[in-house]
mmCIF file of C-alpha atoms and ligand atoms in Angstrom:
data_model
loop_
_atom_site.group_PDB
_atom_site.id
_atom_site.type_symbol
_atom_site.label_atom_id
_atom_site.label_comp_id
_atom_site.label_asym_id
_atom_site.label_seq_id
_atom_site.Cartn_x
_atom_site.Cartn_y
_atom_site.Cartn_z
ATOM 1 C CA MET A 1 103.700 143.228 36.881
ATOM 2 C CA ALA A 2 101.376 145.344 34.784
ATOM 3 C CA ALA A 3 97.672 144.451 34.767
ATOM 4 C CA ILE A 4 97.484 145.126 31.034
ATOM 5 C CA GLU A 5 100.540 145.094 28.716
ATOM 6 C CA MET A 6 100.269 146.157 25.104
ATOM 7 C CA ARG A 7 103.299 145.337 23.039
ATOM 8 C CA ASN A 8 103.450 146.885 19.538
ATOM 9 C CA ILE A 9 99.787 146.496 18.889
ATOM 10 C CA VAL A 10 98.571 146.959 15.325
ATOM 11 C CA LYS A 11 95.026 146.883 13.957
ATOM 12 C CA GLU A 12 94.808 146.895 10.244
ATOM 13 C CA TYR A 13 91.395 146.837 8.581
ATOM 14 C CA GLY A 14 90.659 145.043 5.348
ATOM 15 C CA ASP A 15 91.778 147.959 3.113
ATOM 16 C CA GLY A 16 95.228 148.006 4.665
ATOM 17 C CA PHE A 17 94.341 151.061 6.786
ATOM 18 C CA LYS A 18 95.993 150.943 10.249
ATOM 19 C CA ALA A 19 93.489 152.145 12.784
ATOM 20 C CA VAL A 20 96.037 151.361 15.605
ATOM 21 C CA ASN A 21 99.719 151.501 14.858
ATOM 22 C CA ASP A 22 102.508 150.107 16.962
ATOM 23 C CA VAL A 23 100.966 151.009 20.313
ATOM 24 C CA SER A 24 102.919 149.865 23.436
ATOM 25 C CA LEU A 25 101.416 150.739 26.805
ATOM 26 C CA ASP A 26 101.646 149.207 30.274
ATOM 27 C CA ILE A 27 98.771 149.752 32.627
ATOM 28 C CA ALA A 28 99.648 149.132 36.241
ATOM 29 C CA ASP A 29 97.575 147.112 38.646
ATOM 30 C CA GLY A 30 94.787 149.306 40.009
ATOM 31 C CA GLU A 31 95.646 152.148 37.761
ATOM 32 C CA PHE A 32 92.961 154.404 36.206
ATOM 33 C CA MET A 33 94.109 155.013 32.639
ATOM 34 C CA ILE A 34 92.284 157.518 30.433
ATOM 35 C CA LEU A 35 92.426 157.277 26.605
ATOM 36 C CA VAL A 36 91.873 160.486 24.688
ATOM 37 C CA GLY A 37 92.300 161.750 21.085
ATOM 38 C CA PRO A 38 90.320 163.135 18.235
ATOM 39 C CA SER A 39 87.445 161.140 16.744
ATOM 40 C CA GLY A 40 88.751 158.329 14.578
ATOM 41 C CA CYS A 41 92.235 158.103 16.186
ATOM 42 C CA GLY A 42 91.632 154.525 17.262
ATOM 43 C CA LYS A 43 90.390 154.730 20.846
ATOM 44 C CA SER A 44 87.415 152.382 20.449
ATOM 45 C CA THR A 45 89.415 149.952 18.296
ATOM 46 C CA LEU A 46 92.082 149.631 21.022
ATOM 47 C CA LEU A 47 89.500 149.151 23.701
ATOM 48 C CA ARG A 48 87.781 146.506 21.557
ATOM 49 C CA MET A 49 91.109 144.637 21.105
ATOM 50 C CA ILE A 50 91.684 144.607 24.894
ATOM 51 C CA VAL A 51 88.275 143.172 25.495
ATOM 52 C CA GLY A 52 88.506 140.810 22.605
ATOM 53 C CA LEU A 53 85.788 142.119 20.297
ATOM 54 C CA GLU A 54 88.313 142.917 17.568
ATOM 55 C CA ASP A 55 91.076 140.702 16.245
ATOM 56 C CA ILE A 56 94.700 141.969 16.748
ATOM 57 C CA THR A 57 96.607 142.163 13.559
ATOM 58 C CA ALA A 58 100.100 142.197 15.184
ATOM 59 C CA GLY A 59 101.598 142.612 18.576
ATOM 60 C CA ASP A 60 100.907 141.065 21.981
ATOM 61 C CA MET A 61 98.063 141.762 24.406
ATOM 62 C CA VAL A 62 98.928 140.553 27.833
ATOM 63 C CA ILE A 63 96.394 140.643 30.630
ATOM 64 C CA GLY A 64 97.204 139.502 34.156
ATOM 65 C CA GLY A 65 100.421 137.939 32.800
ATOM 66 C CA ASP A 66 98.594 135.934 30.068
ATOM 67 C CA ARG A 67 98.870 136.522 26.354
ATOM 68 C CA VAL A 68 95.217 136.803 25.383
ATOM 69 C CA ASN A 69 95.474 137.483 21.556
ATOM 70 C CA ASP A 70 93.613 134.285 20.829
ATOM 71 C CA LYS A 71 91.343 134.244 23.852
ATOM 72 C CA ALA A 72 87.617 134.742 23.492
ATOM 73 C CA PRO A 73 86.184 137.833 25.352
ATOM 74 C CA ARG A 74 84.556 135.616 28.000
ATOM 75 C CA ASP A 75 87.974 134.054 28.877
ATOM 76 C CA ARG A 76 89.654 137.467 29.457
ATOM 77 C CA ASN A 77 87.762 138.180 32.669
ATOM 78 C CA LEU A 78 87.120 141.857 31.859
ATOM 79 C CA SER A 79 83.960 144.089 32.266
ATOM 80 C CA MET A 80 83.102 146.602 29.560
ATOM 81 C CA VAL A 81 80.656 149.465 29.941
ATOM 82 C CA PHE A 82 79.327 150.875 26.598
ATOM 83 C CA GLN A 83 78.193 154.380 25.743
ATOM 84 C CA ASN A 84 74.700 153.117 24.933
ATOM 85 C CA TYR A 85 74.699 150.870 28.064
ATOM 86 C CA ALA A 86 73.861 147.784 26.076
ATOM 87 C CA LEU A 87 71.301 146.503 28.597
ATOM 88 C CA TYR A 88 68.979 143.565 27.913
ATOM 89 C CA PRO A 89 65.554 145.262 27.402
ATOM 90 C CA HIS A 90 63.513 142.101 28.178
ATOM 91 C CA LEU A 91 65.389 141.471 31.532
ATOM 92 C CA THR A 92 64.803 143.233 34.856
ATOM 93 C CA VAL A 93 67.417 145.348 36.464
ATOM 94 C CA PHE A 94 68.265 142.428 38.809
ATOM 95 C CA GLU A 95 68.780 140.007 35.876
ATOM 96 C CA ASN A 96 70.726 142.520 33.864
ATOM 97 C CA ILE A 97 73.178 142.889 36.738
ATOM 98 C CA ALA A 98 73.130 139.137 37.432
ATOM 99 C CA PHE A 99 73.809 138.333 33.779
ATOM 100 C CA PRO A 100 77.663 137.820 33.949
ATOM 101 C CA LEU A 101 77.152 135.597 37.022
ATOM 102 C CA ARG A 102 74.578 133.456 35.239
ATOM 103 C CA LEU A 103 77.265 132.567 32.605
ATOM 104 C CA GLN A 104 79.431 131.091 35.409
ATOM 105 C CA LYS A 105 77.459 128.007 36.071
ATOM 106 C CA SER A 106 79.214 127.204 39.365
ATOM 107 C CA ILE A 107 77.773 130.141 41.270
ATOM 108 C CA SER A 108 74.759 129.277 43.457
ATOM 109 C CA GLU A 109 71.567 131.303 43.368
ATOM 110 C CA GLU A 110 72.186 132.495 46.934
ATOM 111 C CA GLU A 111 75.595 133.834 45.865
ATOM 112 C CA VAL A 112 74.084 135.554 42.837
ATOM 113 C CA ARG A 113 71.494 137.299 45.032
ATOM 114 C CA ARG A 114 74.135 138.311 47.546
ATOM 115 C CA ARG A 115 76.409 139.807 44.879
ATOM 116 C CA VAL A 116 73.660 141.601 42.886
ATOM 117 C CA GLN A 117 72.474 143.041 46.191
ATOM 118 C CA ALA A 118 75.957 144.334 47.011
ATOM 119 C CA ALA A 119 76.355 145.970 43.569
ATOM 120 C CA ALA A 120 72.802 147.443 43.921
ATOM 121 C CA ASP A 121 73.640 148.796 47.340
ATOM 122 C CA MET A 122 76.771 150.579 46.011
ATOM 123 C CA LEU A 123 74.896 152.070 43.096
ATOM 124 C CA GLU A 124 71.623 152.891 44.902
ATOM 125 C CA LEU A 125 69.528 150.687 42.667
ATOM 126 C CA ASN A 126 67.722 148.741 45.411
ATOM 127 C CA GLU A 127 64.358 150.179 44.673
ATOM 128 C CA HIS A 128 64.568 149.478 40.964
ATOM 129 C CA LEU A 129 65.602 145.805 40.875
ATOM 130 C CA ASP A 130 62.294 144.635 39.386
ATOM 131 C CA ARG A 131 61.952 147.231 36.737
ATOM 132 C CA LYS A 132 62.892 146.945 33.042
ATOM 133 C CA PRO A 133 65.467 149.238 31.456
ATOM 134 C CA ALA A 134 62.774 151.079 29.444
ATOM 135 C CA ASN A 135 61.354 152.364 32.653
ATOM 136 C CA LEU A 136 64.616 153.853 33.911
ATOM 137 C CA SER A 137 66.151 157.287 33.494
ATOM 138 C CA GLY A 138 69.481 157.594 31.641
ATOM 139 C CA GLY A 139 71.383 157.889 34.862
ATOM 140 C CA GLN A 140 69.729 154.777 36.296
ATOM 141 C CA ARG A 141 70.510 152.850 33.086
ATOM 142 C CA GLN A 142 74.177 153.880 33.462
ATOM 143 C CA ARG A 143 74.150 152.615 37.031
ATOM 144 C CA VAL A 144 72.756 149.283 35.866
ATOM 145 C CA ALA A 145 75.463 148.959 33.284
ATOM 146 C CA MET A 146 78.006 149.711 35.988
ATOM 147 C CA GLY A 147 76.395 147.182 38.341
ATOM 148 C CA ARG A 148 76.755 144.523 35.695
ATOM 149 C CA ALA A 149 80.477 145.528 35.402
ATOM 150 C CA ILE A 150 81.194 145.261 39.141
ATOM 151 C CA VAL A 151 79.123 142.238 40.059
ATOM 152 C CA ARG A 152 82.049 139.908 39.617
ATOM 153 C CA GLU A 153 85.756 140.183 40.190
ATOM 154 C CA VAL A 154 87.597 141.076 37.015
ATOM 155 C CA ASN A 155 91.014 141.886 35.805
ATOM 156 C CA ALA A 156 89.898 145.338 34.589
ATOM 157 C CA PHE A 157 86.979 147.653 33.839
ATOM 158 C CA LEU A 158 86.828 149.085 30.308
ATOM 159 C CA PHE A 159 84.629 152.128 29.724
ATOM 160 C CA ASP A 160 83.828 153.577 26.228
ATOM 161 C CA GLU A 161 82.578 157.127 26.798
ATOM 162 C CA PRO A 162 80.130 155.957 29.451
ATOM 163 C CA LEU A 163 78.767 159.417 30.394
ATOM 164 C CA SER A 164 78.384 161.055 27.031
ATOM 165 C CA ASN A 165 74.634 160.466 26.768
ATOM 166 C CA LEU A 166 73.945 162.070 30.113
ATOM 167 C CA ASP A 167 73.191 165.729 30.829
ATOM 168 C CA ALA A 168 75.827 167.888 32.531
ATOM 169 C CA LYS A 169 74.450 167.561 36.061
ATOM 170 C CA LEU A 170 74.137 163.798 35.930
ATOM 171 C CA ARG A 171 77.605 163.524 34.287
ATOM 172 C CA GLY A 172 79.037 165.261 37.239
ATOM 173 C CA GLN A 173 77.303 162.944 39.755
ATOM 174 C CA MET A 174 78.288 159.860 37.885
ATOM 175 C CA ARG A 175 81.839 161.045 37.592
ATOM 176 C CA THR A 176 82.045 161.270 41.361
ATOM 177 C CA GLU A 177 80.477 157.860 41.650
ATOM 178 C CA ILE A 178 82.833 156.163 39.237
ATOM 179 C CA SER A 179 85.843 157.628 41.058
ATOM 180 C CA ARG A 180 84.506 156.472 44.431
ATOM 181 C CA MET A 181 83.670 153.027 43.083
ATOM 182 C CA GLN A 182 87.077 152.525 41.432
ATOM 183 C CA ARG A 183 88.974 153.628 44.560
ATOM 184 C CA ARG A 184 86.886 151.354 46.748
ATOM 185 C CA LEU A 185 87.255 148.308 44.429
ATOM 186 C CA GLY A 186 90.836 149.134 43.296
ATOM 187 C CA THR A 187 90.193 147.570 39.951
ATOM 188 C CA THR A 188 92.444 148.543 36.973
ATOM 189 C CA THR A 189 90.379 150.791 34.581
ATOM 190 C CA VAL A 190 90.741 151.910 31.002
ATOM 191 C CA TYR A 191 88.405 154.763 30.154
ATOM 192 C CA VAL A 192 87.774 156.433 26.845
ATOM 193 C CA THR A 193 86.496 159.973 26.999
ATOM 194 C CA HIS A 194 86.366 163.313 25.151
ATOM 195 C CA ASP A 195 85.750 165.145 28.387
ATOM 196 C CA GLN A 196 88.713 166.927 29.948
ATOM 197 C CA THR A 197 87.013 167.223 33.317
ATOM 198 C CA GLU A 198 86.649 163.420 33.391
ATOM 199 C CA ALA A 199 90.179 162.928 32.328
ATOM 200 C CA MET A 200 91.369 165.390 35.078
ATOM 201 C CA THR A 201 89.261 164.056 37.917
ATOM 202 C CA LEU A 202 89.384 160.310 37.227
ATOM 203 C CA GLY A 203 92.754 159.591 35.553
ATOM 204 C CA ASP A 204 96.009 158.583 37.139
ATOM 205 C CA ARG A 205 97.479 158.876 33.670
ATOM 206 C CA VAL A 206 96.240 159.938 30.218
ATOM 207 C CA ALA A 207 97.246 158.243 27.003
ATOM 208 C CA VAL A 208 96.839 160.396 23.892
ATOM 209 C CA LEU A 209 96.221 158.671 20.627
ATOM 210 C CA ARG A 210 96.526 160.418 17.238
ATOM 211 C CA ARG A 211 95.921 158.694 13.863
ATOM 212 C CA GLY A 212 96.460 155.283 15.467
ATOM 213 C CA PHE A 213 99.746 156.174 17.139
ATOM 214 C CA LEU A 214 100.332 156.629 20.862
ATOM 215 C CA GLN A 215 101.481 160.210 20.978
ATOM 216 C CA GLN A 216 101.950 160.839 24.615
ATOM 217 C CA VAL A 217 101.372 159.332 28.086
ATOM 218 C CA ALA A 218 101.248 161.785 30.942
ATOM 219 C CA SER A 219 99.566 162.658 34.193
ATOM 220 C CA PRO A 220 96.451 164.773 33.837
ATOM 221 C CA ARG A 221 98.308 167.718 35.366
ATOM 222 C CA GLU A 222 101.250 167.485 32.992
ATOM 223 C CA LEU A 223 98.864 167.269 30.094
ATOM 224 C CA TYR A 224 96.248 169.961 30.936
ATOM 225 C CA GLU A 225 98.100 172.390 33.091
ATOM 226 C CA GLN A 226 100.779 173.397 30.697
ATOM 227 C CA PRO A 227 101.807 177.027 30.975
HETATM 228 P P1 ADP B 24 87.714 156.540 17.813
HETATM 229 O O1 ADP B 24 87.121 155.546 18.775
HETATM 230 O O2 ADP B 24 89.005 157.146 18.328
HETATM 231 O O3 ADP B 24 86.760 157.542 17.292
HETATM 232 P P2 ADP B 24 87.777 154.203 16.132
HETATM 233 O O4 ADP B 24 88.656 153.251 16.835
HETATM 234 O O5 ADP B 24 86.297 154.015 16.142
HETATM 235 O O6 ADP B 24 88.172 155.641 16.524
HETATM 236 O O7 ADP B 24 88.221 154.209 14.600
HETATM 237 C C1 ADP B 24 89.557 154.365 14.167
HETATM 238 C C2 ADP B 24 89.671 154.373 12.702
HETATM 239 O O8 ADP B 24 89.372 153.088 12.180
HETATM 240 C C3 ADP B 24 88.640 155.311 12.056
HETATM 241 O O9 ADP B 24 89.266 155.886 10.921
HETATM 242 C C4 ADP B 24 87.599 154.425 11.635
HETATM 243 O O10 ADP B 24 86.909 154.996 10.477
HETATM 244 C C5 ADP B 24 88.292 153.135 11.244
HETATM 245 N N1 ADP B 24 87.483 151.983 11.451
HETATM 246 C C6 ADP B 24 86.827 151.616 12.650
HETATM 247 N N2 ADP B 24 86.158 150.442 12.470
HETATM 248 C C7 ADP B 24 86.472 150.066 11.136
HETATM 249 C C8 ADP B 24 86.101 148.952 10.333
HETATM 250 N N3 ADP B 24 85.275 147.986 10.869
HETATM 251 N N4 ADP B 24 86.531 148.868 9.105
HETATM 252 C C9 ADP B 24 87.295 149.796 8.600
HETATM 253 N N5 ADP B 24 87.730 150.916 9.275
HETATM 254 C C10 ADP B 24 87.304 151.012 10.562
HETATM 255 P P1 ADP B 25 82.661 155.982 17.652
HETATM 256 O O1 ADP B 25 82.713 157.320 17.071
HETATM 257 O O2 ADP B 25 81.755 155.892 18.923
HETATM 258 O O3 ADP B 25 83.989 155.242 17.874
HETATM 259 P P2 ADP B 25 81.806 155.133 15.078
HETATM 260 O O4 ADP B 25 80.520 155.846 14.758
HETATM 261 O O5 ADP B 25 83.076 155.715 14.530
HETATM 262 O O6 ADP B 25 81.863 155.060 16.614
HETATM 263 O O7 ADP B 25 81.696 153.599 14.694
HETATM 264 C C1 ADP B 25 80.662 152.894 14.977
HETATM 265 C C2 ADP B 25 80.825 151.430 14.412
HETATM 266 O O8 ADP B 25 81.103 151.451 13.054
HETATM 267 C C3 ADP B 25 81.984 150.717 15.089
HETATM 268 O O9 ADP B 25 81.616 149.345 15.299
HETATM 269 C C4 ADP B 25 83.108 150.738 14.066
HETATM 270 O O10 ADP B 25 83.908 149.576 14.139
HETATM 271 C C5 ADP B 25 82.332 150.861 12.759
HETATM 272 N N1 ADP B 25 83.096 151.618 11.771
HETATM 273 C C6 ADP B 25 83.616 152.836 11.899
HETATM 274 N N2 ADP B 25 84.319 153.226 10.865
HETATM 275 C C7 ADP B 25 84.128 152.315 9.948
HETATM 276 C C8 ADP B 25 84.548 152.133 8.624
HETATM 277 N N3 ADP B 25 85.319 153.077 7.979
HETATM 278 N N4 ADP B 25 84.219 151.029 7.928
HETATM 279 C C9 ADP B 25 83.525 150.065 8.569
HETATM 280 N N5 ADP B 25 83.065 150.134 9.797
HETATM 281 C C10 ADP B 25 83.357 151.280 10.516
#
């Protein structure tokens, strides 16, 4: 069974414009799926429909076997990492990472500490747990956003151009880290990027969108190493 199944997904905005048009795509359990395409082709809209931040006009979104079209974001059990990190400025690194756990009332404080610690270990954030986001570098903020994503078990990670605000060197480091983390956790991932190197090194498959249509789905090799 696919982790995420999209069946003829359409997103029509108020003026009748279809930002996403009849997209069907199965993402396998544990797969790292890259979404690429020119600006405005519907990548963010599709990601936002998976996570539940955008209503689906037509079609079925099935996550872990459940049709989630009418489910609120919090009931889909997904983690999204945004381009601008979307950290809470008034909260410490610890509390930023702990945030999704605090929403699950049944988790004890001890368990929260244990899980935040494990995420911080994996992302080398241990020395920064008491700091506020304003006092962190871009790379550290990105790590906090990732810590918040991995702190609980989810059906999938969704990334919207997570590295595009970082300089080239950090991008390379974080790319390696995301790859390592995803392999270790084995969590299904959907990752929007403009960066061919990211698509090549991270992706099991690449889905190409064009003007709202799914144009092609291929392995990175098939797509980028054409003669
Ligand atoms: P991408 O992420 O690939 O750059 P988007 O998903 O952000 O593309 O946008 C796809 C298309 O939908 C674009 O033409 C964009 O202008 C349009 N669009 C996005 N959000 C809205 C909205 N809230 N209302 C109307 N049109 C929108
Ligand atoms: P990105 O290029 O990162 O996908 P955009 O700058 O296209 O982001 O869009 C930023 C925000 O503006 C999104 O929330 C999107 O839904 C909204 N938006 C984009 N295009 C339109 C539009 N034509 N009308 C209304 N809202 C839009």
